[in-house]
DNA sequence: CTGTTAGCGCGTTCAT
DNA sequence: ATGAACGCGCTAACAG
């Protein structure tokens, strides 16, 4: 086998036999080796690899052969340095566990499929300061684009992203003043609409049940309150919000401190505990609007346990429409959010813009859907 | 300002005055700019940034000031090229949606926290060929380490990873012949132990219920069959395996083709449909061992719906111990796997080895735990 | 502890 | 359609 790696390039002053030549390279073949073997210039190899049609068929096949023979692997770091452009898209998510974000992620990956885009993912843990740090880090890689969650970046984060030379997409919320582009839906409208549905079904003493509230959850709560107020149910709305009926105490019952990691409260068990507290402190509550589906599932189980009829005695609604909601007995009402679609749209618009296309719309409201099911059918 | 950047290296034939010098750079300050402003050599800046204690206090503070003043952002691509070493860890997961892998991911991120390691994640969709392609891609970035799922890589994937110069950790399964290191547990043992538990509880006609079977699911099924055979229940084991009682037909009922995306079958709704088929085709089944928790939840709801008592008429067991299992009514038995711990251990060992420490153990069995709850309490 | 020199491997620029 | 030369920004290897 012709297995002589890249030595011909340096016929310098070094003695040919003893040549210690402490190369800093890791010994893997470079584009120059491929070029030498194919009998062409390095740049031709470069072109053949990135844009085959720029090279004649003959050279191209020679090059392909050489690539295969040498087992050539392009060095993307060198490429990125030379072109000051990389194929990495930075993605910042508040959580890697919540189904809502994993669905977004799946959309991003599916949408990025078949391209050479790579995803670099970070977990900012619902923490704007952490997010700032991560953005700083990410930018060092000179990514091709960025996807960040929500619209509540710190001023510094925002500045960095504005100065960043590439597409930036904020997702999962809406704002009229995006950094660059935003794709999401209005959490306030979602909360309002589900509450309106509950009221239309005849529920009057509705509790909003949640663990810890993210910025977006707060939007839902606002929507809930507005809808209650609009129906002249504001007083009870406040009274029955779990925020007002001993959440702290309930949290203690979970054996956890009411401080971070607060995300852990978004579990069915939390739902059960919180609902027990509601029954104690606000027995007249006739429906619970849960800030997420896991809580709703827990409430259902607690009702099952206590022999409370759903939807007759208590209406239950969740948020997100995870797959167990439709399969539950009775099926649980919820708000379907288009998480997958959002992720997909985000990476798609980045791809398009990287290809030179123009942004389309800067603000993309994908909406959401009220899934009215048995659990709120009064 | 002494703002003459790197021109001394090439006092060739270029005229000194006219030089338009179309810089290909993007105009951002480089390490040379920082060095110039601080009045030191570039390498000193480099050192100060990477290993502050190698530089005297005076220079270090000067450098820090310059960095801040210029808003210097290191170019990691250049760094990676020069050192042929990057701070990116490649992670290949079969799915980004299944809670089992998102928990792994959370472990990885938590374990990588506070380091400069970046995670580059890919979704190989339970597809070894796709995995091979992704490994090829990843290696182009010259990552610092790699984490891959399972032990069933293709021969080529395996070769690439063996040749890769850095730590490689296979996770979520066990093998006595890892590529480098393996951290996981035996799915066969897990399946066997849960089955033994069911048998010990007095269940005899046990069905193994699953949607599509990954390599690891197959291990669980093997364990199930071994345990059944060992208890002289092998005939029924085969008969009641959902694989033998019309899975295809059941799948059609789901309105889906029995081909990919098969992952979608791991939902509660699938559990309900499959359980209905079991009741029809194998009415004597007295327990179902579900390949995952979502299926088990669906079976529970179907029992609720049909008025079948759990655990008296039917025992239900799942796999993974997602958080709704303990909160269900009745609480659902399952196998707790240490997903988070595995992810955490994987990135931790990579960190350690990057720091020059030796691998510890090559094969790390983190085991699993049988969570016997009401749903199998006969 | 600090600086000098010489690449790392590729892509741009400009010439052919 | 192809090639030569240089530079992208940083760091390893030696000195001092």
mmCIF file of C-alpha atoms (C1' of nucleotides) in Angstrom, chain B residues 12 24-25 30-31 46 72 75 78-79 82, chain D residues 5-15:
data_model
loop_
_atom_site.group_PDB
_atom_site.id
_atom_site.type_symbol
_atom_site.label_atom_id
_atom_site.label_comp_id
_atom_site.label_asym_id
_atom_site.label_seq_id
_atom_site.Cartn_x
_atom_site.Cartn_y
_atom_site.Cartn_z
ATOM 1 C CA UNK B 12 8.193 39.306 0.770
ATOM 2 C CA UNK B 24 -10.744 37.932 5.422
ATOM 3 C CA UNK B 25 -11.312 38.339 9.099
ATOM 4 C CA UNK B 30 -7.951 38.724 18.041
ATOM 5 C CA UNK B 31 -5.533 37.546 20.621
ATOM 6 C CA UNK B 46 -3.223 32.633 25.461
ATOM 7 C CA UNK B 72 -12.313 39.962 23.154
ATOM 8 C CA UNK B 75 -12.080 31.848 18.574
ATOM 9 C CA UNK B 78 -8.655 28.482 15.798
ATOM 10 C CA UNK B 79 -7.847 27.071 19.170
ATOM 11 C CA UNK B 82 -3.871 24.823 16.621
ATOM 12 C "C1'" DA D 5 0.144 31.499 -2.289
ATOM 13 C "C1'" DC D 6 -1.226 33.483 1.718
ATOM 14 C "C1'" DG D 7 -3.904 34.138 5.935
ATOM 15 C "C1'" DC D 8 -7.767 32.691 9.267
ATOM 16 C "C1'" DG D 9 -6.513 33.030 14.990
ATOM 17 C "C1'" DC D 10 -4.437 30.396 17.970
ATOM 18 C "C1'" DT D 11 -0.933 27.373 20.390
ATOM 19 C "C1'" DA D 12 3.213 23.780 20.603
ATOM 20 C "C1'" DA D 13 7.790 23.872 20.725
ATOM 21 C "C1'" DC D 14 11.620 25.591 21.946
ATOM 22 C "C1'" DA D 15 14.519 29.054 23.723
#
